Every structure is written in C-alpha cells, then in structure tokens.
Amino acid sequence: MSQEYINPDYVPEPDKVNVKKGLEGVVLDTTAVSKVNADTNSLIYRGYPVQELAEKCSFEEVAYLMYNGDLPNKTQLADFQKLERSYRDISKENLETLRRLPKKSHPMDSIRTGVSFLGCEDERIWDATPKTNLDKAIRMLAKIPTMIAADLRFKKGQDFIPPNKDLSMAENFFHMCFGKVPQKEIVKAFDVSLILYAEHSFNASTFTTRVVTSTESDIYSATVAGIGALKGPLHGGANEQVMHMMMEIGDPAKAEKWMLDALAAKRKVMGFGHRVYKKGDSRVPTMKKYAQVMADVTGQQKWMQIYETLEKVMVDKKKIYPNLDFPAGPAYYMMGFEIDFFTPIFVMARTTGWSAHIMEQAANNRIIRPLSEYVGAPQRSIER
Ligand code: COA
C-alpha cells in the first residue's frame, strides 16, 4: 500500500463532510490587527491604509502600531526606539552559532536557527504575560536584522559589523550588511518595503504562528514556525523566485515570449496571483513606485522593463495580477542584496505582524484543532 493510497470504496458524504481544501473561504477567528479587503483592493493596519503608512511613517512607527494598536506620539516613539536600539546586540554565542552554520545553507534556515537561539537564551521563556511578550517581541524585532546581516557577511567570508545605535532600523541594516548607509532614496524604498511586508491578516505564516500560540507554546517557537512557513516559494520565498526568473529572462525583448511559453506550459509564474486578492494586490502600486525609484537611482531600467512586459502579458492573457513579491524582488536586487536574503528581509518586517497576532491569540485563546476526513484503508486486523 503506497503513501498515496486512497480507499477505492471511499464515498464522500457531501451533506456531512465539506472539506475546505487550503481553508479557502474559512473565517477562522476575529482580529483587530489588519483587514484585507479584496473587493476594494485595500489593506488597513489597525485602521490605517497601508499606503498612507508607507508614505508618512517610519517602519519603527508601524512596528509600534502593530504591537500597541495606535501610532506613537513623539515621547512614545522616542522610548520605543531607545528600547529597540538597546536590544540590537546579539550574544557572542549566538553570533558564533551563526558563523558556524554551513556556508551553503539558506539564510532562511540561519534566521530560523538564530530566533530559536534567542528562545534558548531567554529565561522568561514560559512567561507569556502581555508585558513580557511585548518585550520579547521588541527583542526579536531588534535582533533579527543583526542576525540576518551577520549571516550575510559570514556567507561572503566577511567580518561581522556590529549595529549602530544612532541609526534607524533601515539605515542600520544597510550599515550592518555593507558597512555604509546608502542615499536616502534607497533607505526610504527599503523602509517602505518593510512597512508593506509587515502584516497581512491570516496568511499561511501568521496562521502558523497562531496555531503554535494556541497550544500555549512561547512566542519564539511560534516565530520559528512562522519563518518555516514563510520560506516556501508559494509564500514569502516568491520574492527570491521572481528575481531568479527575471535574471533567467535577462533581456526585456525576451520577456513576452518567456511569459507566453510559461503560460502555454502551464507553469506557475512566481510573483503573480493571490488567495484573497483577485483584482490586484493593494500593496503593489506603492512598491512598484519605489522599485521604479530604485531603477532610476541605480540606472538599472531593464528590470522594470521586464516587469512591465510580464505584467501586461499575464493580465491580458490570464487576468492574474502581480502580488507584492513581484516589485519587491527587483527592488531588493537593485538595493544590492543577494537574492537569497530577500525572504529573510521579509522576516525582519513580518515579525511585527506575527508578534501582534501571537499576542492577540494568547489574549483570547482556544486551541486550534480542525478535523480531517479519513480516506485511508478500512479498519483491519494484524494477521500474524
Ligand atoms: N501563475 C500561473 N497561474 C496561476 C498563478 C501563477 N502565479 N496563480 C494562480 N494561477 C492559476 C492557478 O493555476 C489556477 O488555475 P486553474 O484554475 O487552471 O487550476 C487559477 O489561477 C486560480 O488559482 P487560485 O486558486 O487563485 O490559486 P491559490 O489560491 O490556490 O494560490 C497562490 C494562490 C499565491 C499560492 C498562487 O497564486 C501562486 O502559487 N502564485 C505564485 C507564488 C507567489 O507569487 N506567491 C506569493 C503570494 S503573496
């Protein structure tokens, strides 16, 4: 009997069993963190449209909003920044663990290991009071970029650059990765990408963090599980695949034929489609605008030319629209990041949304335990 065996005598009982493959259309719980409205192509974080947050706020302000429900005033922001900056260093042991990871391992596996290490180091691991969980969330927010940047440099055989506590989160990340802060247009585009990636309701990784939290496990374990879910190319890993695809195409003149061939071969084209949005992803216009700024600043127009052609052909032929990973991929590439660091950057942003959901789940918890419909071998006895 193979693993794929399905009992040939299985007869579904439609009145009794209604399997929701992929949980499509299932409303699992309430949330006050964000709302994705597919009909109006809109996304709000705690009531604020994401486009407005991207244009008017910093990522730190959005992180505060995620954790606390409201945007900070000046004093609250200053206190929050002070705390976040005070947490940026990582322990010698954690750094050493990252240094010793196989050079060929994927950076998502490194950051998953790094967050797991943070959990091992935190003596308050079983203290899940709202106050402690919030502090742990800010601890992760501050240390995840340091761990990603350390891994980036170790993989290139370079020395670790310690965090600079006078810089914003976006500036500091460039400083730790490359030893310098780029021009302000690049920093702004990166900050915008973090805001757009921060939160998106019950997506696969957030759902994962809520499932883990529902067992009364800890915030680090939930985040590690979220990172595992985000790594997959159907979720966060798509931003890396988009850039691999654009590099494979290489020349804007080849983009139309490439897409037509992909559609004829019924290939999944990364960076397109979405479970919830069917008429376009609310975050794409803002990220596309900043990807174009990256092309203007770096003189790499060809990626946006390939972008335009792929988008046009896909929308014309299939009415399937780009998702956020489509502009984010080339934008990160033009900022100078190695492709396999695109999804870890997504982690750096999404840790805010995950933590907000983890705290929300913990505050009003019921263990998440769905049912399944058995289609395997009928009951039998061991014959010996
Ligand atoms: N390329 C080609 N065809 C696609 C597609 C894509 N990126 N996304 C969806 N489709 C097709 C499906 O194959 C399906 O066709 P069919 O009806 O002939 O079988 C149809 O569009 C409807 O797909 P849908 O049910 O809406 O997809 P889903 O909800 O099961 O999956 C995604 C959603 C995001 C996983 C899917 O669109 C995908 O794999 N996209 C590429 C990966 C990606 O960019 N992920 C990041 C998401 S933010």
Coordinates of C-alpha atoms and ligand atoms in Angstrom, one line a residue:
M1 CA 0.0 0.0 0.0
S2 CA 1.6 3.3 -1.0
Q3 CA 1.6 6.5 0.9
E4 CA -0.8 8.0 -1.7
Y5 CA -3.2 5.1 -1.3
I6 CA -6.9 6.1 -1.2
N7 CA -9.5 3.6 -0.3
P8 CA -11.4 2.9 -3.6
D9 CA -14.6 2.2 -1.7
Y10 CA -14.5 5.7 -0.1
V11 CA -17.7 7.6 -0.8
P12 CA -17.8 11.2 0.3
E13 CA -21.0 12.2 2.1
P14 CA -21.5 15.8 0.8
D15 CA -24.2 16.6 3.4
K16 CA -21.9 15.5 6.2
V17 CA -18.4 16.4 5.0
N18 CA -17.5 19.7 3.3
V19 CA -13.7 19.7 3.0
K20 CA -12.3 23.2 2.6
K21 CA -9.1 22.5 0.8
G22 CA -6.5 25.1 1.7
L23 CA -9.0 26.5 4.2
E24 CA -10.2 28.7 1.3
G25 CA -13.1 31.0 2.4
V26 CA -12.9 29.8 6.0
V27 CA -13.2 32.6 8.6
L28 CA -11.2 31.2 11.5
D29 CA -11.3 33.9 14.1
T30 CA -11.6 37.6 14.6
T31 CA -8.6 40.0 14.5
A32 CA -8.1 43.7 15.2
V33 CA -4.6 43.8 13.7
S34 CA -5.4 44.3 10.0
K35 CA -8.1 43.9 7.3
V36 CA -7.5 42.8 3.7
N37 CA -10.4 43.9 1.6
A38 CA -10.2 42.1 -1.8
D39 CA -13.3 44.0 -3.2
T40 CA -11.7 47.4 -2.8
N41 CA -8.1 46.2 -3.1
S42 CA -7.4 47.8 0.2
L43 CA -5.4 46.8 3.3
I44 CA -5.5 48.6 6.7
Y45 CA -3.3 48.1 9.7
R46 CA -5.2 48.9 12.9
G47 CA -7.5 51.1 10.7
Y48 CA -4.8 53.0 8.8
P49 CA -4.4 52.4 5.0
V50 CA -1.1 50.8 4.3
Q51 CA -0.3 53.3 1.5
E52 CA -0.6 56.2 3.9
L53 CA 1.6 54.5 6.5
A54 CA 4.2 53.8 3.8
E55 CA 4.3 57.4 2.7
K56 CA 4.0 59.2 6.1
C57 CA 5.5 56.9 8.7
S58 CA 8.7 55.0 9.5
F59 CA 8.9 51.2 9.9
E60 CA 9.5 51.8 13.7
E61 CA 6.2 53.7 14.0
V62 CA 4.4 50.9 12.2
A63 CA 6.0 48.3 14.5
Y64 CA 4.8 50.3 17.4
L65 CA 1.3 50.5 15.9
M66 CA 1.3 46.7 15.4
Y67 CA 2.2 46.0 19.0
N68 CA 0.2 48.7 20.7
G69 CA -2.8 49.4 18.5
D70 CA -2.1 53.1 17.9
L71 CA 0.6 55.2 16.3
P72 CA 3.1 56.6 18.9
N73 CA 3.3 60.2 19.9
K74 CA 6.8 61.8 20.0
T75 CA 7.7 60.6 23.5
Q76 CA 6.3 57.1 22.9
L77 CA 8.3 56.8 19.7
A78 CA 11.5 58.0 21.4
D79 CA 11.1 55.5 24.2
F80 CA 10.3 52.7 21.8
Q81 CA 13.3 53.5 19.6
K82 CA 15.6 53.7 22.6
L83 CA 14.4 50.2 23.8
E84 CA 14.7 48.7 20.2
R85 CA 18.2 50.1 19.8
S86 CA 19.3 48.8 23.2
Y87 CA 18.3 45.3 22.1
R88 CA 20.2 45.2 18.8
D89 CA 23.3 43.4 20.0
I90 CA 23.3 39.6 20.0
S91 CA 25.3 37.4 22.3
K92 CA 28.8 36.1 21.4
E93 CA 27.3 32.5 21.5
N94 CA 24.5 33.3 19.1
L95 CA 27.0 35.1 16.7
E96 CA 29.3 32.1 16.9
T97 CA 26.5 29.7 16.1
L98 CA 25.6 31.8 13.0
R99 CA 29.3 31.8 12.0
R100 CA 29.5 28.0 12.2
L101 CA 26.5 27.3 10.0
P102 CA 27.3 25.7 6.7
K103 CA 28.1 28.4 4.2
K104 CA 25.8 26.9 1.6
S105 CA 22.8 26.8 4.0
H106 CA 19.9 29.1 3.0
P107 CA 19.7 32.3 5.1
M108 CA 16.1 31.4 6.0
D109 CA 17.5 28.4 7.8
S110 CA 20.0 30.6 9.5
I111 CA 17.5 33.1 10.8
R112 CA 15.2 30.3 11.9
T113 CA 18.1 28.9 13.9
G114 CA 19.0 32.4 15.2
V115 CA 15.5 33.0 16.5
S116 CA 15.5 29.6 18.1
F117 CA 18.7 30.5 19.8
L118 CA 17.1 33.7 21.2
G119 CA 14.4 31.5 22.7
C120 CA 17.0 29.3 24.4
E121 CA 18.7 32.4 25.9
D122 CA 15.5 34.0 27.3
E123 CA 15.0 32.9 30.9
R124 CA 11.4 34.2 30.8
I125 CA 10.5 31.6 28.1
W126 CA 7.4 30.4 29.9
D127 CA 6.3 33.9 31.0
A128 CA 3.6 34.8 28.4
T129 CA 2.1 37.8 30.2
P130 CA 1.2 40.6 27.7
K131 CA 4.0 42.8 29.2
T132 CA 6.7 40.1 28.8
N133 CA 5.5 39.0 25.4
L134 CA 5.7 42.6 24.2
D135 CA 9.2 42.9 25.5
K136 CA 10.2 39.6 23.7
A137 CA 8.6 40.9 20.5
I138 CA 10.7 44.1 20.6
R139 CA 13.8 41.9 21.4
M140 CA 13.2 39.9 18.3
L141 CA 12.4 43.0 16.2
A142 CA 15.8 44.4 17.2
K143 CA 17.9 41.3 17.0
I144 CA 16.6 39.7 13.8
P145 CA 18.2 42.3 11.5
T146 CA 21.5 41.9 13.3
M147 CA 21.4 38.1 12.8
I148 CA 20.4 38.4 9.1
A149 CA 23.2 40.9 8.5
A150 CA 25.8 38.7 10.3
D151 CA 24.8 35.7 8.3
L152 CA 25.0 37.7 5.0
R153 CA 28.6 38.7 5.8
F154 CA 29.7 35.3 7.1
K155 CA 28.4 33.7 3.9
K156 CA 30.7 36.1 2.0
G157 CA 33.6 35.4 4.3
Q158 CA 33.4 38.9 5.7
D159 CA 33.6 40.1 9.4
F160 CA 30.6 40.9 11.4
I161 CA 29.7 44.6 11.6
P162 CA 28.1 45.5 15.0
P163 CA 24.8 47.5 15.0
N164 CA 25.0 51.3 15.1
K165 CA 22.5 52.5 17.7
D166 CA 22.4 56.1 16.2
L167 CA 20.8 54.8 13.0
S168 CA 17.1 54.0 12.1
M169 CA 16.3 50.3 11.6
A170 CA 16.5 50.6 7.8
E171 CA 19.8 52.6 7.9
N172 CA 21.3 50.3 10.4
F173 CA 20.5 47.2 8.3
F174 CA 22.5 48.6 5.3
H175 CA 25.3 49.6 7.7
M176 CA 25.5 46.1 9.1
C177 CA 25.3 44.4 5.7
F178 CA 27.5 46.7 3.6
G179 CA 29.4 48.9 6.1
K180 CA 27.7 52.1 4.8
V181 CA 24.3 53.7 4.6
P182 CA 23.2 54.4 1.0
Q183 CA 21.5 57.5 -0.3
K184 CA 18.2 58.5 1.2
E185 CA 16.0 57.3 -1.7
I186 CA 17.3 53.8 -1.2
V187 CA 16.8 53.8 2.5
K188 CA 13.2 55.2 2.0
A189 CA 12.4 52.4 -0.5
F190 CA 13.7 49.8 1.9
D191 CA 11.7 51.3 4.8
V192 CA 8.6 51.3 2.6
S193 CA 9.1 47.6 1.7
L194 CA 9.3 46.8 5.4
I195 CA 6.0 48.6 6.1
L196 CA 4.3 46.8 3.2
Y197 CA 5.6 43.4 4.3
A198 CA 4.8 44.0 8.0
E199 CA 1.3 42.4 8.1
H200 CA -1.3 40.7 6.0
S201 CA -4.0 39.1 8.2
F202 CA -4.3 35.3 8.3
N203 CA -1.7 34.4 5.7
A204 CA 0.0 31.0 5.9
S205 CA 2.9 32.0 8.2
T206 CA 0.7 34.2 10.5
F207 CA -1.8 31.3 10.7
T208 CA 1.1 29.0 11.7
T209 CA 2.2 31.4 14.5
R210 CA -1.4 31.4 15.8
V211 CA -1.6 27.6 15.7
V212 CA 1.6 27.3 17.7
T213 CA 0.5 30.0 20.2
S214 CA -2.9 28.3 20.6
T215 CA -1.1 25.4 22.3
E216 CA 0.3 27.8 24.9
S217 CA 3.8 27.5 23.4
D218 CA 6.1 30.5 23.5
I219 CA 6.5 33.5 21.1
Y220 CA 9.9 32.3 19.9
S221 CA 8.6 28.8 19.0
A222 CA 5.7 30.4 17.2
T223 CA 8.1 32.8 15.3
V224 CA 10.4 29.9 14.3
A225 CA 7.4 28.0 12.9
G226 CA 6.3 31.2 11.1
I227 CA 9.7 31.5 9.5
G228 CA 9.4 27.9 8.3
A229 CA 6.1 28.6 6.7
L230 CA 7.3 31.9 5.1
K231 CA 10.3 30.2 3.4
G232 CA 8.1 28.3 0.9
P233 CA 8.0 29.7 -2.7
L234 CA 4.2 29.9 -2.6
H235 CA 4.5 32.3 0.3
G236 CA 7.5 34.6 1.1
G237 CA 10.0 32.7 -0.9
A238 CA 8.3 34.0 -4.0
N239 CA 10.3 37.3 -3.9
E240 CA 13.5 35.3 -4.5
Q241 CA 12.0 33.3 -7.3
V242 CA 10.8 36.5 -9.0
M243 CA 14.4 37.7 -9.3
H244 CA 15.7 34.3 -10.4
M245 CA 13.0 34.4 -13.1
M246 CA 13.9 38.0 -14.2
M247 CA 17.6 37.0 -14.4
E248 CA 16.7 33.9 -16.4
I249 CA 14.8 36.2 -18.9
G250 CA 17.7 38.7 -18.8
D251 CA 16.6 40.9 -21.7
P252 CA 13.3 42.9 -21.9
A253 CA 13.0 41.9 -25.6
K254 CA 12.7 38.2 -24.4
A255 CA 10.1 38.8 -21.7
E256 CA 6.9 38.5 -23.8
K257 CA 7.9 35.2 -25.4
W258 CA 9.1 33.9 -22.0
M259 CA 5.7 34.6 -20.4
L260 CA 3.7 33.1 -23.4
D261 CA 5.8 30.0 -23.2
A262 CA 5.4 29.7 -19.4
L263 CA 1.6 30.0 -19.8
A264 CA 1.5 27.5 -22.6
A265 CA 3.4 25.1 -20.4
K266 CA 1.0 25.8 -17.6
R267 CA 3.9 26.9 -15.4
K268 CA 3.3 28.8 -12.1
V269 CA 4.8 32.2 -12.6
M270 CA 6.2 33.5 -9.3
G271 CA 5.0 36.9 -8.0
F272 CA 1.6 36.6 -9.6
G273 CA -1.7 35.5 -8.1
H274 CA -3.1 35.6 -4.6
R275 CA -5.6 33.6 -2.5
V276 CA -7.5 36.7 -1.4
Y277 CA -6.9 39.4 -4.0
K278 CA -8.3 38.5 -7.4
K279 CA -8.2 42.0 -8.9
G280 CA -4.8 43.1 -7.8
D281 CA -2.7 43.4 -4.6
S282 CA -3.3 46.6 -2.7
R283 CA 0.4 46.9 -1.8
V284 CA 1.8 46.6 -5.4
P285 CA 1.3 50.2 -6.7
T286 CA 3.3 51.6 -3.8
M287 CA 6.1 49.0 -4.0
K288 CA 6.2 49.3 -7.8
K289 CA 6.6 53.1 -7.5
Y290 CA 9.6 52.6 -5.2
A291 CA 11.1 49.8 -7.4
Q292 CA 11.0 52.4 -10.2
V293 CA 12.8 54.8 -8.0
M294 CA 15.5 52.1 -7.4
A295 CA 15.8 51.7 -11.2
D296 CA 16.2 55.5 -11.7
V297 CA 18.7 55.8 -8.9
T298 CA 20.8 52.8 -9.9
G299 CA 20.3 53.1 -13.7
Q300 CA 19.0 49.5 -13.9
Q301 CA 15.9 50.1 -16.0
K302 CA 15.9 46.7 -17.6
W303 CA 14.3 45.0 -14.6
M304 CA 11.3 47.4 -14.7
Q305 CA 11.1 46.9 -18.5
I306 CA 10.9 43.1 -17.9
Y307 CA 8.4 43.8 -15.1
E308 CA 6.1 45.8 -17.4
T309 CA 6.0 43.2 -20.1
L310 CA 5.5 40.2 -17.8
E311 CA 2.7 42.1 -16.0
K312 CA 1.0 43.1 -19.3
V313 CA 1.0 39.7 -20.8
M314 CA -0.2 37.9 -17.6
V315 CA -3.0 40.4 -17.1
D316 CA -4.0 40.3 -20.8
K317 CA -4.0 36.5 -21.1
K318 CA -5.0 35.3 -17.6
K319 CA -6.3 38.3 -15.7
I320 CA -3.9 37.3 -12.9
Y321 CA -2.2 40.3 -11.2
P322 CA 1.2 40.7 -9.6
N323 CA 1.5 40.4 -5.8
L324 CA 3.9 42.3 -3.5
D325 CA 6.7 39.9 -4.2
F326 CA 6.8 40.9 -7.8
P327 CA 8.1 44.5 -7.3
A328 CA 9.9 43.7 -4.0
G329 CA 12.2 41.2 -5.7
P330 CA 13.8 43.5 -8.3
A331 CA 13.7 46.4 -5.7
Y332 CA 15.9 44.4 -3.2
Y333 CA 18.2 43.3 -6.0
M334 CA 18.8 46.9 -7.1
M335 CA 19.4 47.9 -3.5
G336 CA 22.4 45.4 -3.6
F337 CA 21.1 42.5 -1.6
E338 CA 21.9 38.9 -2.6
I339 CA 18.8 37.1 -3.8
D340 CA 18.6 34.5 -1.0
F341 CA 18.4 37.3 1.5
F342 CA 15.1 38.7 0.1
T343 CA 12.9 36.4 2.2
P344 CA 14.9 36.9 5.4
I345 CA 14.3 40.7 4.9
F346 CA 10.6 39.8 4.7
V347 CA 11.0 38.1 8.2
M348 CA 12.5 41.3 9.5
A349 CA 9.3 43.1 8.6
R350 CA 6.7 40.3 9.3
T351 CA 8.0 39.7 12.8
T352 CA 5.9 42.7 13.7
G353 CA 2.6 41.3 12.3
W354 CA 3.4 37.8 13.7
S355 CA 4.0 39.1 17.2
A356 CA 0.8 41.2 17.1
H357 CA -1.2 38.1 16.1
I358 CA 0.7 35.9 18.7
M359 CA -0.3 38.4 21.4
E360 CA -3.9 38.6 20.2
Q361 CA -4.2 34.8 20.1
A362 CA -2.7 34.5 23.6
A363 CA -5.1 37.1 24.9
N364 CA -8.2 35.2 23.8
N365 CA -7.1 31.7 23.2
R366 CA -8.8 28.5 22.2
I367 CA -6.6 25.6 20.9
I368 CA -6.8 25.4 17.0
R369 CA -7.7 21.9 16.2
P370 CA -9.6 21.2 13.0
L371 CA -11.0 17.9 11.7
S372 CA -10.0 15.7 8.8
E373 CA -11.9 13.3 6.7
Y374 CA -10.4 9.8 6.7
V375 CA -10.0 8.2 3.2
G376 CA -7.4 5.5 4.0
A377 CA -7.6 1.8 4.4
P378 CA -10.8 0.4 6.1
Q379 CA -10.3 -0.8 9.6
R380 CA -8.3 -4.1 9.6
S381 CA -6.5 -6.5 11.9
I382 CA -2.9 -7.5 12.1
E383 CA -2.7 -11.0 10.7
R384 CA 0.2 -13.0 12.2
Ligands
COA1 N1 1.0 31.6 -12.4 C1 0.2 30.9 -13.2 N2 -1.1 30.5 -12.9 C2 -1.5 30.9 -11.7 C3 -0.8 31.6 -10.8 C4 0.5 31.9 -11.2 N3 1.3 32.6 -10.3 N4 -1.5 31.8 -9.7 C5 -2.7 31.2 -9.9 N5 -2.7 30.7 -11.1 C6 -3.8 29.9 -11.7 C7 -4.0 28.6 -11.0 O1 -3.1 27.6 -11.5 C8 -5.4 28.3 -11.2 O2 -5.6 27.8 -12.5 P1 -6.6 26.6 -12.8 O3 -8.0 27.2 -12.3 O4 -6.5 26.5 -14.2 O5 -6.2 25.5 -12.0 C9 -6.1 29.7 -11.1 O6 -5.0 30.6 -11.4 C10 -6.6 30.1 -9.8 O7 -5.6 29.9 -8.8 P2 -6.0 30.2 -7.3 O8 -7.0 29.1 -6.8 O9 -6.5 31.6 -7.2 O10 -4.7 30.0 -6.5 P3 -4.4 29.6 -5.0 O11 -5.3 30.5 -4.1 O12 -4.6 28.2 -4.8 O13 -2.9 30.0 -4.8 C11 -1.0 31.4 -4.8 C12 -2.5 31.3 -4.5 C13 -0.5 32.7 -4.3 C14 -0.3 30.3 -4.0 C15 -0.7 31.2 -6.3 O14 -1.3 32.3 -7.0 C16 0.7 31.1 -6.6 O15 1.3 30.0 -6.5 N6 1.4 32.2 -7.0 C17 2.8 32.1 -7.3 C18 3.6 32.2 -6.0 C19 3.6 33.6 -5.3 O16 3.8 34.6 -6.0 N7 3.3 33.6 -4.0 C20 3.3 34.8 -3.3 C21 1.9 35.1 -2.7 S1 1.8 36.6 -2.0

